[in-house]
CSV table of C-alpha atoms in Angstrom, one decimal:
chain,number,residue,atom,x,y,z
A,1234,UNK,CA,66.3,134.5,128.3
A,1235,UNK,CA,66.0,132.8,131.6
A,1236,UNK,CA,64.0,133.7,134.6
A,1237,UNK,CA,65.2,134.4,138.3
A,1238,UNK,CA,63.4,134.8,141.3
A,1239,UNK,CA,64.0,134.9,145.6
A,1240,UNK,CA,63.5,135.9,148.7
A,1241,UNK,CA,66.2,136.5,151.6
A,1242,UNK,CA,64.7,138.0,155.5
A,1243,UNK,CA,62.3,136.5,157.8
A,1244,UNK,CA,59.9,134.2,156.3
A,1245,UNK,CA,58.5,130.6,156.3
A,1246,UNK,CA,59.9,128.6,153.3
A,1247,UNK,CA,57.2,126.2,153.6
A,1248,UNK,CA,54.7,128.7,152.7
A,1249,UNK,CA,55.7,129.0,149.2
A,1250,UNK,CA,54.1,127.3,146.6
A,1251,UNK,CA,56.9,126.1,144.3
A,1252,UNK,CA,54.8,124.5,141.7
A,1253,UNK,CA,53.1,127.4,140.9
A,1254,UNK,CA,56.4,129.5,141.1
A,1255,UNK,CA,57.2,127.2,139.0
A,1256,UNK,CA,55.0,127.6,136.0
A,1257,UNK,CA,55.3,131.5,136.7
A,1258,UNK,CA,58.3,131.4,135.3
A,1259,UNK,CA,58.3,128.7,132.7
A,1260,UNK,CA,57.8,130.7,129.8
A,1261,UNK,CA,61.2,132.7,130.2
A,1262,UNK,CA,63.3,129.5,130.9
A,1263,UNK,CA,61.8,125.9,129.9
A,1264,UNK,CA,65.0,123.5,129.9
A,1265,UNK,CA,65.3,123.5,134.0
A,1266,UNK,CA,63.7,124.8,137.0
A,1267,UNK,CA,66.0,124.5,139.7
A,1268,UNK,CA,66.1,126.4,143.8
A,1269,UNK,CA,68.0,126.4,146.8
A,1270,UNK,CA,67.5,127.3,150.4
A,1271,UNK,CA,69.8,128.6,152.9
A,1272,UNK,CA,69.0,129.4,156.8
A,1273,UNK,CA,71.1,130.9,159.6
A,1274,UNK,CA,69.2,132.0,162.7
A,1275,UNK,CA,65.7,133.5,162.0
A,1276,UNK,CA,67.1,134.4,158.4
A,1277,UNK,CA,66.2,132.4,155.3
A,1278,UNK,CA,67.4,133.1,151.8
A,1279,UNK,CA,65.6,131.1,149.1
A,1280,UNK,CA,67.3,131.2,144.8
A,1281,UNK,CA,65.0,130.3,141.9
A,1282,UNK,CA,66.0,130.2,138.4
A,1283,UNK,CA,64.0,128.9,134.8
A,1284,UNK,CA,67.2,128.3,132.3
A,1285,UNK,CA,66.9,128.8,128.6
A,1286,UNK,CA,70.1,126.8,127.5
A,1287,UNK,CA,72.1,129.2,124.7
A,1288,UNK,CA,75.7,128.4,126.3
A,1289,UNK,CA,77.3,125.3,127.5
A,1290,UNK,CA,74.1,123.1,127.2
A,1291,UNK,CA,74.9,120.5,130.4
A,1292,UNK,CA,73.5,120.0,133.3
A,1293,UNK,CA,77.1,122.0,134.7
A,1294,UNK,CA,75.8,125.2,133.9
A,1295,UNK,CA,71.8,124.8,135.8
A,1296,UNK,CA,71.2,127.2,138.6
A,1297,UNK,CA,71.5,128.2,141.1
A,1298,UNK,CA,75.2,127.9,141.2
A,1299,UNK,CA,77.9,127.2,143.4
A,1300,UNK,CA,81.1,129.0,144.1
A,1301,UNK,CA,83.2,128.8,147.1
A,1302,UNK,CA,80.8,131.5,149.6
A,1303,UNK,CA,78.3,132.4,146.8
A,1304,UNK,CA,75.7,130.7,145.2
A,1305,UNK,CA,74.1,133.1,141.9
A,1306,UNK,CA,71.1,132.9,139.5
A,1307,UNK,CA,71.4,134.5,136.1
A,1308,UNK,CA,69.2,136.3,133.8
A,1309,UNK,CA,71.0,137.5,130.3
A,1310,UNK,CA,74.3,136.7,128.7
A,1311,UNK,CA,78.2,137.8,128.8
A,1312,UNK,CA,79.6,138.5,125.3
A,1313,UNK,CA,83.1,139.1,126.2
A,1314,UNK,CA,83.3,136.4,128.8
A,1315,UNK,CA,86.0,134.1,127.0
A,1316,UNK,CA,88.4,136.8,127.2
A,1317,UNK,CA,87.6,137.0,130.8
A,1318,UNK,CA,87.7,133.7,131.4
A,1319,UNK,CA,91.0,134.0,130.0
A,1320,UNK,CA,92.3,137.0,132.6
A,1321,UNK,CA,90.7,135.4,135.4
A,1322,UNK,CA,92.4,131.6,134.6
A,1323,UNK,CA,95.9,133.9,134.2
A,1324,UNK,CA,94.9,134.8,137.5
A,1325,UNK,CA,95.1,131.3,138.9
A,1326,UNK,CA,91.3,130.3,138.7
A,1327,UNK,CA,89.7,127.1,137.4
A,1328,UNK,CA,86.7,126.3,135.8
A,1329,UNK,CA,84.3,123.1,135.3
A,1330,UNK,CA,82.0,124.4,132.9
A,1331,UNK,CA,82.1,126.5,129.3
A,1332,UNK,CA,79.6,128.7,130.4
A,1333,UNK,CA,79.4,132.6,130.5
A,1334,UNK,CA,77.4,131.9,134.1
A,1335,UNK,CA,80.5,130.8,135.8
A,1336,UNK,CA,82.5,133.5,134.6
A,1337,UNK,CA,80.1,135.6,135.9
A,1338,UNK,CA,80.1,134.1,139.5
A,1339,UNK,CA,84.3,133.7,139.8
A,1340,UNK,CA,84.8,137.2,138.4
A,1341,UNK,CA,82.3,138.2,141.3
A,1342,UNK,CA,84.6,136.0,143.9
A,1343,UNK,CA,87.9,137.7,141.8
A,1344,UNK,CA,86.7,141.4,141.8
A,1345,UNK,CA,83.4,141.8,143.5
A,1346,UNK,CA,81.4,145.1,141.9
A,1347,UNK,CA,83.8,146.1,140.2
A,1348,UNK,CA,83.1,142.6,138.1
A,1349,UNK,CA,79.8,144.3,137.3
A,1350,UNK,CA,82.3,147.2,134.7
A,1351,UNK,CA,84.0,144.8,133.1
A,1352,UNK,CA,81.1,142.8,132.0
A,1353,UNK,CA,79.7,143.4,128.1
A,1354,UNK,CA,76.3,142.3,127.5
A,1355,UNK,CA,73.1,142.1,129.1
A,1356,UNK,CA,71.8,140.7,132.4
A,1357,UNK,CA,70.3,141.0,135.8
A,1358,UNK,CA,71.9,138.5,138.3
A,1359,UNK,CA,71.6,137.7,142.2
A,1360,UNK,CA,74.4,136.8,144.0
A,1361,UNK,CA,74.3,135.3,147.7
A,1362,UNK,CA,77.0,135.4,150.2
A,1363,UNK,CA,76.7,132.8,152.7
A,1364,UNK,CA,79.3,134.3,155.0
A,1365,UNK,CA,77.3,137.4,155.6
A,1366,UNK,CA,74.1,135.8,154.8
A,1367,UNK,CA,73.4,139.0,152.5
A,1368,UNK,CA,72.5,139.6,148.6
A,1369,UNK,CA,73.5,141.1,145.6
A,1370,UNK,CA,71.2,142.3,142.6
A,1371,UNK,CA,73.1,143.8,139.9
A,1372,UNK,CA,71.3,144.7,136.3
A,1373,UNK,CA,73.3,145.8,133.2
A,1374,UNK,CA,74.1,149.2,131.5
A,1375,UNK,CA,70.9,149.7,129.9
A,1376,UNK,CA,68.5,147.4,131.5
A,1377,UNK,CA,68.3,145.1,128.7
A,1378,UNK,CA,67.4,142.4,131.3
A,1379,UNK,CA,64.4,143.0,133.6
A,1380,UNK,CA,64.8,143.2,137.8
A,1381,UNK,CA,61.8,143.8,139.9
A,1382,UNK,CA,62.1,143.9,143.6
A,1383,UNK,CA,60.1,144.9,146.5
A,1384,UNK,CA,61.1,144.9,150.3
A,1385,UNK,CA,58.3,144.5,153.3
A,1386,UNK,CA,59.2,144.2,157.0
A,1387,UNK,CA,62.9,143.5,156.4
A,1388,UNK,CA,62.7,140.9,153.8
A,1389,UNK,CA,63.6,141.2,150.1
A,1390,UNK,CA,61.5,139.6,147.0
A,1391,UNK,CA,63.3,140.2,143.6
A,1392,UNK,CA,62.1,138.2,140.3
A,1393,UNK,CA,61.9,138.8,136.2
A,1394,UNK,CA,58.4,139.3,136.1
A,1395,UNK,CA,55.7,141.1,138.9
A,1396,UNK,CA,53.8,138.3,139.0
A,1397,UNK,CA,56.5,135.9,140.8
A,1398,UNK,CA,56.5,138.8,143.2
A,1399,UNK,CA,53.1,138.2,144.1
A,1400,UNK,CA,53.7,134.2,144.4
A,1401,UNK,CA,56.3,134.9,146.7
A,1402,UNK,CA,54.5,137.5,148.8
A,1403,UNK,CA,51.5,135.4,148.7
A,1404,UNK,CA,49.4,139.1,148.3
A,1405,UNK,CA,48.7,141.0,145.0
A,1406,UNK,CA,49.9,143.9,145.1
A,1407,UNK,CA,47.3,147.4,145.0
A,1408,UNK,CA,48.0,148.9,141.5
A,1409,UNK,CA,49.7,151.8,141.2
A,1410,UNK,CA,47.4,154.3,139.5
A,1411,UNK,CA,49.6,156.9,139.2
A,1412,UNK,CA,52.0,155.0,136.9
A,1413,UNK,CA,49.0,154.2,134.9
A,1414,UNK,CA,48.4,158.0,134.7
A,1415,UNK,CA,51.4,158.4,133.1
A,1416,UNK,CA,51.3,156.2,130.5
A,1417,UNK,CA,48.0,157.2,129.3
A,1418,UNK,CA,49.1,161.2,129.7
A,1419,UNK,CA,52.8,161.3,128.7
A,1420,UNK,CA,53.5,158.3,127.1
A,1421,UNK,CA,55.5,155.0,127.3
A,1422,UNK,CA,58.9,156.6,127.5
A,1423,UNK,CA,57.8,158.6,131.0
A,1424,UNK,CA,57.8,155.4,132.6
A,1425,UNK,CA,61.3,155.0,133.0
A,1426,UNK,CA,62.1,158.3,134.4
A,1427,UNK,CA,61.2,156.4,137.7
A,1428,UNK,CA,61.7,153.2,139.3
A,1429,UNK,CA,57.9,152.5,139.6
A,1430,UNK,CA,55.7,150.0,138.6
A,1431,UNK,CA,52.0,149.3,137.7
A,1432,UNK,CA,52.6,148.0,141.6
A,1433,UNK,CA,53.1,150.2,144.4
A,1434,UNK,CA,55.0,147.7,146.8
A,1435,UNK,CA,57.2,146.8,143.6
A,1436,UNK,CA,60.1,149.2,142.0
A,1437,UNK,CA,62.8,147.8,139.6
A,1438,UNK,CA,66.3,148.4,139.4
A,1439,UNK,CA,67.6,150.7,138.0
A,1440,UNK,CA,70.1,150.0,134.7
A,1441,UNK,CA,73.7,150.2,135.9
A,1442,UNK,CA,73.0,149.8,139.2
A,1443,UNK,CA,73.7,147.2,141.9
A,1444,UNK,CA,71.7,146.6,145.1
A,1445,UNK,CA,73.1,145.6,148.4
A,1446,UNK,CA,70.7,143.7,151.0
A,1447,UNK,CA,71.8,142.3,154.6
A,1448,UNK,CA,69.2,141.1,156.7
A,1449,UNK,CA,70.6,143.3,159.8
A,1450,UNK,CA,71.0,146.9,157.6
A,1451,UNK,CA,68.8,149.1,155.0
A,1452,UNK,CA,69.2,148.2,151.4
A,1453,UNK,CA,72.3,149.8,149.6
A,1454,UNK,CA,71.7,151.1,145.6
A,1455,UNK,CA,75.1,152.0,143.6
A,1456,UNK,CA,75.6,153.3,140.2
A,1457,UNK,CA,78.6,151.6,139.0
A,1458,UNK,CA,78.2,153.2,135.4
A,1459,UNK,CA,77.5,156.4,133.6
A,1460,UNK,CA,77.3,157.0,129.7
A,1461,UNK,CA,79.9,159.5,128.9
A,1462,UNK,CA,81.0,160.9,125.9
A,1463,UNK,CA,84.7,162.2,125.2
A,1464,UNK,CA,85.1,164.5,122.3
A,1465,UNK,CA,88.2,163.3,120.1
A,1466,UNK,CA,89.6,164.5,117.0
A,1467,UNK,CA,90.2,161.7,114.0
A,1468,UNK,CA,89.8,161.9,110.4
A,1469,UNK,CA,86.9,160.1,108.3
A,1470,UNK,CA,89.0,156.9,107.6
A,1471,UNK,CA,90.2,156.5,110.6
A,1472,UNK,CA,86.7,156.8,112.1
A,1473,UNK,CA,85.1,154.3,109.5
A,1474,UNK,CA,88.4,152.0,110.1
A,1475,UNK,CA,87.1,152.2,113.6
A,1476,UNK,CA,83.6,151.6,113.2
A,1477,UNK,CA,84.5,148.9,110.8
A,1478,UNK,CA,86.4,147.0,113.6
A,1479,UNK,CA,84.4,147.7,116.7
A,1480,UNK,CA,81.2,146.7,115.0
A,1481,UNK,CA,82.7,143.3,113.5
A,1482,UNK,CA,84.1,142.5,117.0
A,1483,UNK,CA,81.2,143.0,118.4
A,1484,UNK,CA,79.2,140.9,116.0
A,1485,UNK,CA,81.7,137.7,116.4
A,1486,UNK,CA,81.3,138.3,120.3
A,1487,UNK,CA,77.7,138.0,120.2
A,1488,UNK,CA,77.3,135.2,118.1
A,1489,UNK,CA,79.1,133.0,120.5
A,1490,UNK,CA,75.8,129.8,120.8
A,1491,UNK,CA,75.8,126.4,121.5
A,1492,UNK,CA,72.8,126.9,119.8
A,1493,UNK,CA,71.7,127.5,116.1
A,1494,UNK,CA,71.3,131.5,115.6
A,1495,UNK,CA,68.5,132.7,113.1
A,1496,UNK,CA,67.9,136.6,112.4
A,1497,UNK,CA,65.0,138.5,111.7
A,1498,UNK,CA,65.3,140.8,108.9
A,1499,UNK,CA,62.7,144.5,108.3
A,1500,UNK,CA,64.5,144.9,104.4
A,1501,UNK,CA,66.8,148.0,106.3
A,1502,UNK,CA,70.1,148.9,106.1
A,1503,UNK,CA,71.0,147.9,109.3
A,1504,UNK,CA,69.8,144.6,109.8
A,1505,UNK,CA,71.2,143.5,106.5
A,1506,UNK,CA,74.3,144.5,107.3
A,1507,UNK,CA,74.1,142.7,110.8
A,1508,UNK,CA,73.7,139.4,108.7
A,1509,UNK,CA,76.8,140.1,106.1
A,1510,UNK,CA,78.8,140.4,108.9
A,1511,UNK,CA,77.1,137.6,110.8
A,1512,UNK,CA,77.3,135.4,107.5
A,1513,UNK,CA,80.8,136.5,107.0
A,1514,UNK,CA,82.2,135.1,110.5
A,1515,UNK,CA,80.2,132.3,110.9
A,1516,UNK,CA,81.7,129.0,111.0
């Protein structure tokens, strides 16, 4: 995992205290800490990021990055994003790194939201436009990746964890009591039928949702995705021909490191048969 953070409104930069941003967020990304600022006006828009390298392990690939108008920090991984690194080269782009965090950022440049359904995996990403000085939080299909945000007077504070929030607030946050209510009452699972947290000032995002934020409007939320299911007649060997496939592809996609990969196994079915296939297609 890695660990992003910012803050894009009205507000003094040299308020912040980076070191202890810093360590806030060490523990989800040790290899580099890296930030950026960007003013226009009375605006300022300030990118953290704490990197765990998994994927193209140089110093290419450290955030925040770079490309053309937008400048992104990452949280998760993109399992199908050589085959769109693929589509977007046939498309006349270039690329300096190996990384799944460029494909990310180009395919944003390429197909803006629509990026956000073509995208397998996990993540919660930020992505700044310097031409309209505004941002974009997007998190994945299932909220795999966590996104907290939280917007007073105008300006927007998004991180991994609450507690950046705080840092970059300067306050703590009142605790929510109610949400604390409902865990004790109705259980962990009633937690997610809102977007509250144990924070009243702080909400997260939503899974399969993107949020738009320009200094001069109100924040914008979009679902870009809805689980569906289409009913469709096949006979038994098709469907375990099917499964067979999807579930090997899958498996090959996700095992795409530049790092060893190790497994955990409970004895079950399921996750011995996630290391036959990983054992299988390993190289």
């Amino acid at each position: 995992m890695c660990g992003i953070a910012g803050v894009i409104g009205e507000f003094d930069p040299d308020n912040m205290n980076y070191e202890k941003i810093k360590q806030s967020m060490f523990n989800r990304g040790p290899n580099f800490f890296g930030h950026k600022i960007f003013k226009k006006d009375k605006f300022t828009c300030l990118l953290f990021h704490s990197r765990l390298s998994i994927i193209d392990l140089s110093s290419l690939s450290n955030q925040p990055l770079d490309y053309e108008n937008f400048c992104m920090v990452y949280n998760g991984e993109i399992y199908n994003y050589v085959e769109l690194k693929k589509e977007l080269q046939a498309l006349g782009y270039r690329f300096k790194t190996s990384s799944d965090t460029e494909v990310v950022l180009i395919a944003f440049d390429c197909w803006g939201d629509k990026c956000f359904e073509k995208f397998e995996g996990m993540w919660s990403v930020a992505i700044f436009d310097k031409r309209t000085f505004s941002l974009k939080l997007s998190r994945d299909r299932f909220g795999e990746k966590p996104l907290y945000y939280s917007v007073v007077n105008n300006t927007l504070y998004f991180a991994s964890e609450t507690k950046t929030i705080h840092l970059l607030k300067n306050i703590r946050d009142k605790v929510n009591y109610k949400q604390i209510k409902r865990l004790l009452v109705n259980g962990y699972k009633s937690l997610f039928k809102l977007n509250e947290t144990y924070y009243e000032n702080i909400k997260y995002l939503e899974p399969s949702t993107s949020l738009h934020f320009s200094c001069k409007s109100k924040c914008e939320k979009k679902k870009y995705w809805n689980f569906s299911i289409e009913s469709k007649k096949i006979s038994l060997n098709d469907c375990k021909d099917f499964l067979s496939k999807k579930f090997k592809d899958i498996m090959i996609k996700k095992m795409r490191s530049d790092v060893p990969i190790s497994f955990c196994l409970s004895g079950g079915v399921d996750s011995n048969l996630l290391l036959s296939i990983a054992s299988e297609n390993s190289t």
